[in-house]
Coordinates of C-alpha atoms in Angstrom, one line a residue:
X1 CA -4.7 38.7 -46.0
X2 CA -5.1 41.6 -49.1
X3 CA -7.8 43.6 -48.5
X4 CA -10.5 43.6 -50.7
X5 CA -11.7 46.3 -53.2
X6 CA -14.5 47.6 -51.4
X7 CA -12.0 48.1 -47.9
X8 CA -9.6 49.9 -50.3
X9 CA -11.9 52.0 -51.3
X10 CA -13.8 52.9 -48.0
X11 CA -10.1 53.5 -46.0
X12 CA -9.1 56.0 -49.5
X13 CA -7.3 58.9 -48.2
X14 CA -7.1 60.1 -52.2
X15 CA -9.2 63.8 -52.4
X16 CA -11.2 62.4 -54.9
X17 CA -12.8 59.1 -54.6
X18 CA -12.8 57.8 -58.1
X19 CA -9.0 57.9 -57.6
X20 CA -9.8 55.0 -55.5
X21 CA -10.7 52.4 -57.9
X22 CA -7.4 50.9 -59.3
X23 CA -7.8 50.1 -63.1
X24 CA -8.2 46.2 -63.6
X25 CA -5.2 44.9 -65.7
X26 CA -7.0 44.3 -69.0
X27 CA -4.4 41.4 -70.4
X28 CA -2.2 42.3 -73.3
X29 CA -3.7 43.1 -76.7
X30 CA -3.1 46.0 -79.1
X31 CA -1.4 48.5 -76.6
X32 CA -3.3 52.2 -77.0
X33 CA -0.8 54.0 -74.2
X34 CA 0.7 54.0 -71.0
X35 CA -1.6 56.1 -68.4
X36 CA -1.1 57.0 -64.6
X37 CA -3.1 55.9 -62.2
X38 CA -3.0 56.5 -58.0
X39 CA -2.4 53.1 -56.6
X40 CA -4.9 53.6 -53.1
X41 CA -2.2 51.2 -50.8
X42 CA 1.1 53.0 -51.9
X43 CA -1.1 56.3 -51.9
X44 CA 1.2 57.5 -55.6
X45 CA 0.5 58.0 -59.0
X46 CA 2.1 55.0 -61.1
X47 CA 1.9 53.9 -64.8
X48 CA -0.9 52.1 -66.3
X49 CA -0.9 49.9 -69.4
X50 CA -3.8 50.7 -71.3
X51 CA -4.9 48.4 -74.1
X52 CA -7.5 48.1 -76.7
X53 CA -10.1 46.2 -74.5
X54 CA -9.4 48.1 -70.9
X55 CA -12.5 49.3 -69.9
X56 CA -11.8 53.3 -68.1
X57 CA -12.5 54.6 -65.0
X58 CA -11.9 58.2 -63.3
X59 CA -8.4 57.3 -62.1
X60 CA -6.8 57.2 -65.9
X61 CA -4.5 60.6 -66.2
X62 CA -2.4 61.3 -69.0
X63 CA 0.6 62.3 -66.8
X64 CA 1.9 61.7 -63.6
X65 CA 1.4 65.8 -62.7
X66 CA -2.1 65.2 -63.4
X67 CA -2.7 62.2 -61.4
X68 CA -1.0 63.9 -58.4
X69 CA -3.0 67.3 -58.3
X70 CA -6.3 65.5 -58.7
X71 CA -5.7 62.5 -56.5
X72 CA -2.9 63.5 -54.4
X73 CA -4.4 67.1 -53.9
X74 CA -1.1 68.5 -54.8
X75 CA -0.6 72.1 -56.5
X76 CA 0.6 72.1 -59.9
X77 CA 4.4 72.9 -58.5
X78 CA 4.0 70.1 -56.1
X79 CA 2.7 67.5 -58.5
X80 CA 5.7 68.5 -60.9
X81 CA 8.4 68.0 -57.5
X82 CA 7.3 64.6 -56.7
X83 CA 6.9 63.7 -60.7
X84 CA 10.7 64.2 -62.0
X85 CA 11.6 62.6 -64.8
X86 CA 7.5 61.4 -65.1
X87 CA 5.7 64.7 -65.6

């Protein structure tokens, strides 16, 4: 049974919690951009589509080397390692 939003949350191993909260898909309307986001499960940064009518949270980066310093706790050399090809 998936866990719910509140478990996800409380079992977060991301350094900061407002990492925790995965953005809700918003449906597809005028696209704005893609974002990153660290998914709390798969504990890594993946992209996000953001569109005109997603509402934002603190887990919305504008990079994948961003995501993974402030969620992941990485140093900027770390972040850019595990973000090849994304930085």
């Amino acid at each position: 049974m998936p866990r719910s939003r509140k478990e996800k949350t409380k079992d977060c191993e991301a350094k900061k919690r407002e990492c925790c909260v995965t953005p809700t898909p918003c449906g597809k309307t005028n696209f704005k951009a893609v974002r990153w986001y660290y998914d709390v499960d798969l504990k890594d940064c993946f992209t996000f589509r953001l569109e005109e009518n997603c509402k934002k949270n603190g887990n919305l980066f504008p990079n994948c080397t961003s995501c993974s310093m402030y969620c992941k706790g990485e140093s900027e050399e770390e972040a850019k390692e595990s973000c090849v090809g994304f930085a």
